[in-house]
Short mmCIF file of C-alpha atoms in Angstrom, two decimals:
data_model
loop_
_atom_site.label_atom_id
_atom_site.label_comp_id
_atom_site.label_asym_id
_atom_site.label_seq_id
_atom_site.Cartn_x
_atom_site.Cartn_y
_atom_site.Cartn_z
CA MET A 1454 -47.73 -153.65 -22.44
CA VAL A 1455 -48.11 -149.91 -23.47
CA VAL A 1456 -48.99 -146.80 -20.51
CA TYR A 1457 -50.73 -143.89 -21.62
CA LEU A 1458 -50.36 -141.29 -18.59
CA GLU A 1459 -51.09 -137.64 -20.26
CA ASP A 1460 -54.75 -136.67 -19.06
CA LEU A 1461 -55.18 -139.14 -16.67
CA ASP A 1462 -58.69 -138.33 -15.06
CA ARG A 1463 -58.24 -139.01 -11.33
CA GLY A 1464 -62.28 -138.45 -10.58
CA ASP A 1465 -64.03 -137.35 -7.84
CA GLY A 1466 -63.63 -139.89 -5.21
CA GLY A 1467 -61.57 -138.18 -2.07
CA SER A 1468 -59.29 -142.10 -2.20
CA GLY A 1469 -58.65 -141.73 -5.65
CA PRO A 1470 -59.00 -143.13 -8.78
CA ASP A 1471 -60.82 -146.90 -8.73
CA LEU A 1472 -58.16 -148.96 -9.69
CA HIS A 1473 -60.57 -151.52 -11.67
CA HIS A 1474 -61.23 -148.27 -14.31
CA VAL A 1475 -57.25 -148.01 -14.47
CA ILE A 1476 -55.24 -151.01 -16.25
CA LEU A 1477 -57.27 -153.91 -14.94
CA GLY A 1478 -59.68 -155.80 -17.30
CA SER A 1479 -60.88 -154.35 -20.88
CA GLU A 1480 -61.86 -151.77 -19.44
CA GLY A 1481 -58.96 -149.90 -18.34
CA THR A 1482 -57.63 -146.40 -19.00
CA LEU A 1483 -53.89 -147.42 -18.31
CA GLY A 1484 -53.67 -150.56 -19.79
CA VAL A 1485 -53.11 -151.51 -23.47
CA ILE A 1486 -53.13 -154.71 -24.99
CA THR A 1487 -50.46 -154.53 -28.15
CA GLU A 1488 -50.28 -158.51 -28.64
CA VAL A 1489 -52.72 -161.49 -29.29
CA THR A 1490 -53.14 -165.42 -29.87
CA ILE A 1491 -56.13 -165.99 -32.04
CA LYS A 1492 -56.18 -169.70 -32.61
CA ILE A 1493 -58.58 -170.69 -35.57
CA PHE A 1494 -60.58 -174.08 -35.53
CA PRO A 1495 -62.60 -175.45 -38.77
CA LEU A 1496 -66.11 -175.40 -38.63
CA PRO A 1497 -67.71 -178.45 -37.67
CA GLU A 1498 -69.24 -180.82 -40.46
CA VAL A 1499 -72.56 -181.04 -38.57
CA LYS A 1500 -74.21 -178.74 -36.24
CA LYS A 1501 -77.34 -180.26 -34.55
CA TYR A 1502 -79.94 -179.28 -31.52
CA GLY A 1503 -81.77 -181.62 -29.68
CA SER A 1504 -83.45 -181.37 -26.48
CA PHE A 1505 -85.06 -183.52 -23.62
CA VAL A 1506 -88.00 -182.90 -21.56
CA PHE A 1507 -87.43 -184.08 -17.77
CA PRO A 1508 -90.44 -184.89 -15.04
CA THR A 1509 -88.53 -182.27 -12.17
CA PHE A 1510 -85.35 -180.75 -12.24
CA GLY A 1511 -83.78 -182.86 -9.89
CA HIS A 1512 -84.15 -185.57 -12.71
CA GLY A 1513 -82.46 -183.09 -15.45
CA VAL A 1514 -79.60 -182.39 -12.51
CA ASP A 1515 -79.04 -185.97 -12.03
CA PHE A 1516 -79.23 -186.45 -16.26
CA PHE A 1517 -76.28 -183.57 -16.62
CA ARG A 1518 -73.94 -185.46 -13.62
CA GLU A 1519 -74.32 -188.87 -15.20
CA VAL A 1520 -73.27 -187.15 -18.73
CA ALA A 1521 -70.26 -185.26 -16.73
CA LYS A 1522 -69.51 -188.26 -15.30
CA GLN A 1523 -69.18 -190.03 -18.79
CA GLN A 1524 -67.60 -187.60 -19.90
CA CYS A 1525 -69.99 -187.48 -23.34
CA GLN A 1526 -70.76 -183.28 -23.20
CA PRO A 1527 -71.54 -182.17 -26.30
CA ALA A 1528 -70.74 -178.43 -27.37
CA SER A 1529 -73.56 -177.33 -25.13
CA LEU A 1530 -76.16 -178.75 -22.68
CA ARG A 1531 -78.49 -176.63 -20.78
CA LEU A 1532 -80.99 -177.37 -18.19
CA MET A 1533 -84.25 -174.58 -18.06
CA ASP A 1534 -86.09 -174.33 -15.50
CA ASN A 1535 -90.01 -175.16 -14.60
CA GLU A 1536 -90.48 -171.33 -14.94
CA GLN A 1537 -88.37 -170.76 -18.01
CA PHE A 1538 -89.74 -173.78 -19.63
CA MET A 1539 -92.75 -172.81 -19.18
CA MET A 1540 -92.41 -169.08 -19.99
CA GLY A 1541 -90.51 -170.26 -23.42
CA GLN A 1542 -94.30 -171.88 -23.78
CA ALA A 1543 -96.28 -168.84 -23.41
CA LEU A 1544 -94.04 -167.05 -25.40
CA LYS A 1545 -94.09 -169.18 -28.76
CA SER A 1546 -96.11 -167.81 -31.99
CA GLU A 1547 -99.62 -169.61 -32.46
CA VAL A 1548 -99.74 -172.60 -34.20
CA LYS A 1549 -101.97 -171.78 -37.28
CA SER A 1550 -101.69 -175.42 -39.17
CA PHE A 1551 -104.42 -177.66 -37.74
CA TRP A 1552 -101.71 -180.99 -37.39
CA GLU A 1553 -99.19 -178.69 -35.97
CA SER A 1554 -102.17 -178.08 -33.09
CA LEU A 1555 -103.41 -181.50 -32.87
CA SER A 1556 -99.70 -182.27 -32.86
CA THR A 1557 -98.79 -179.98 -30.22
CA LYS A 1558 -101.74 -181.23 -28.34
CA LEU A 1559 -101.03 -185.03 -28.64
CA ALA A 1560 -97.97 -184.48 -27.22
CA LYS A 1561 -99.13 -183.09 -24.38
CA ILE A 1562 -101.46 -185.60 -22.79
CA TYR A 1563 -98.72 -187.89 -23.47
CA LEU A 1564 -96.85 -186.38 -21.40
CA THR A 1565 -99.35 -184.89 -18.51
CA LYS A 1566 -101.73 -188.36 -19.24
CA TRP A 1567 -99.98 -191.50 -20.47
CA LYS A 1568 -96.30 -190.77 -18.44
CA GLY A 1569 -97.11 -188.51 -15.11
CA PHE A 1570 -95.60 -184.91 -16.19
CA LYS A 1571 -96.78 -182.11 -14.13
CA ILE A 1572 -96.74 -179.03 -15.97
CA GLU A 1573 -95.71 -177.18 -13.07
CA GLU A 1574 -92.70 -178.89 -12.40
CA MET A 1575 -91.20 -180.28 -15.76
CA VAL A 1576 -87.78 -179.20 -17.00
CA ALA A 1577 -86.17 -179.08 -20.45
CA ALA A 1578 -82.37 -179.70 -21.58
CA THR A 1579 -81.50 -178.07 -24.53
CA ILE A 1580 -77.99 -179.40 -26.96
CA VAL A 1581 -75.86 -178.49 -29.85
CA TYR A 1582 -74.34 -181.26 -31.12
CA GLU A 1583 -71.14 -180.32 -33.09
CA GLY A 1584 -68.67 -182.63 -35.13
CA SER A 1585 -68.81 -185.06 -37.86
CA ALA A 1586 -71.82 -187.54 -38.99
CA GLU A 1587 -70.59 -189.86 -37.03
CA GLU A 1588 -69.21 -187.87 -33.62
CA VAL A 1589 -73.00 -186.89 -33.43
CA GLY A 1590 -74.71 -190.37 -34.27
CA VAL A 1591 -72.83 -191.30 -31.46
CA GLN A 1592 -73.47 -188.50 -28.73
CA GLU A 1593 -77.03 -188.35 -29.89
CA LYS A 1594 -77.44 -191.77 -29.06
CA LYS A 1595 -75.20 -191.19 -25.72
CA LEU A 1596 -77.24 -188.73 -24.15
CA ALA A 1597 -80.77 -190.61 -25.27
CA LEU A 1598 -79.69 -193.74 -23.31
CA ILE A 1599 -78.69 -191.18 -20.43
CA ALA A 1600 -81.56 -189.42 -20.51
CA ASP A 1601 -84.27 -192.32 -20.61
CA LYS A 1602 -82.25 -193.97 -17.42
CA TYR A 1603 -83.59 -190.55 -15.62
CA GLY A 1604 -87.17 -190.50 -16.97
CA GLY A 1605 -86.16 -187.81 -20.07
CA LEU A 1606 -88.28 -187.98 -23.21
CA PRO A 1607 -86.74 -186.55 -26.38
CA GLY A 1608 -88.16 -182.89 -27.36
CA GLY A 1609 -87.12 -182.56 -30.79
CA GLU A 1610 -84.66 -180.44 -32.76
CA GLU A 1611 -87.02 -177.50 -33.25
CA SER A 1612 -87.39 -177.68 -29.33
CA GLY A 1613 -83.53 -177.64 -28.57
CA LYS A 1614 -83.29 -174.53 -31.37
CA TYR A 1615 -86.26 -172.12 -29.94
CA GLY A 1616 -84.51 -172.84 -26.45
CA TYR A 1617 -81.69 -170.89 -27.28
CA ARG A 1618 -83.67 -168.46 -29.44
CA LEU A 1619 -85.03 -168.17 -25.90
CA THR A 1620 -81.62 -167.23 -24.15
CA PHE A 1621 -80.56 -165.05 -26.05
CA ALA A 1622 -83.95 -163.48 -25.99
CA ILE A 1623 -84.58 -162.90 -22.30
CA ALA A 1624 -82.11 -159.79 -22.40
CA TYR A 1625 -84.36 -158.25 -24.67
CA LEU A 1626 -87.43 -158.44 -22.03
CA ARG A 1627 -85.59 -157.01 -19.68
CA ASP A 1628 -85.02 -154.41 -22.01
CA LEU A 1629 -88.86 -154.10 -22.48
CA GLY A 1630 -89.63 -154.13 -19.14
CA MET A 1631 -87.77 -150.86 -18.31
CA ASP A 1632 -89.85 -149.50 -20.23
CA TYR A 1633 -92.01 -149.86 -17.99
CA SER A 1634 -90.31 -149.24 -14.92
CA VAL A 1635 -89.93 -153.35 -13.90
CA MET A 1636 -85.91 -154.01 -13.22
CA GLY A 1637 -84.46 -157.13 -13.36
CA GLU A 1638 -80.97 -158.59 -13.95
CA SER A 1639 -79.42 -161.84 -14.55
CA PHE A 1640 -75.93 -162.81 -12.85
CA GLU A 1641 -73.91 -166.35 -12.56
CA LEU A 1642 -73.12 -168.56 -9.59
CA LEU A 1643 -70.00 -171.17 -10.58
CA ALA A 1644 -70.88 -175.02 -7.80
CA LEU A 1645 -70.41 -178.41 -7.60
CA ILE A 1646 -73.25 -180.05 -9.11
CA ARG A 1647 -74.35 -181.52 -5.80
CA ASP A 1648 -74.63 -177.96 -4.18
CA CYS A 1649 -76.44 -176.61 -7.27
CA ILE A 1650 -80.57 -177.22 -6.06
CA ASP A 1651 -79.55 -176.26 -2.71
CA CYS A 1652 -77.71 -172.98 -4.23
CA ILE A 1653 -81.21 -172.33 -6.68
CA VAL A 1654 -83.39 -172.77 -3.35
CA SER A 1655 -81.37 -170.42 -1.32
CA VAL A 1656 -81.72 -167.53 -4.09
CA THR A 1657 -85.56 -168.01 -5.27
CA GLY A 1658 -87.02 -169.58 -2.01
CA CYS A 1659 -88.91 -171.94 -4.16
CA ARG A 1660 -88.69 -175.73 -3.78
CA LEU A 1661 -87.05 -177.97 -7.03
#
């Protein structure tokens, strides 16, 4: 650790400088990192996206709980609630191909009319698989079995890719809103999986 004391800005506060701005964390003015350890890992042989659609948020949470219980987590696994799922559908580019449009309509009919999913309740899980071809194949089969157990249906690889692109795009939507005096922010919460629904309901006031 190297400490540099010259020209310290003490700030205007009567209580002196904020310790968080002095030496703590990556934004400190006194602390200088002099040594780091870098670990290098080979790129995975296979990287593949996937997704599942569930009738409700509760079904999705049960799916996540079972994945954790069986210790078969893929490289990344995210659950989008209905609001984020619907926003993603609204932001999709217009389908110009007749066959793509027909496929989308048939999928919607299958979900809502045949399987009984409700548009205002359904959610989606997005997945990234990484590893050897054999490992990815095993992961896909395990997660498909668990998803089926909790009422999930395959959403396809393209939907998985789109879900992750949407996650990164949300920050830019916030920036766009600020141009029109609309403020928004996100926060992270760590909670036990059995408490996550209660936490979300308490914060948002919405039923899941």
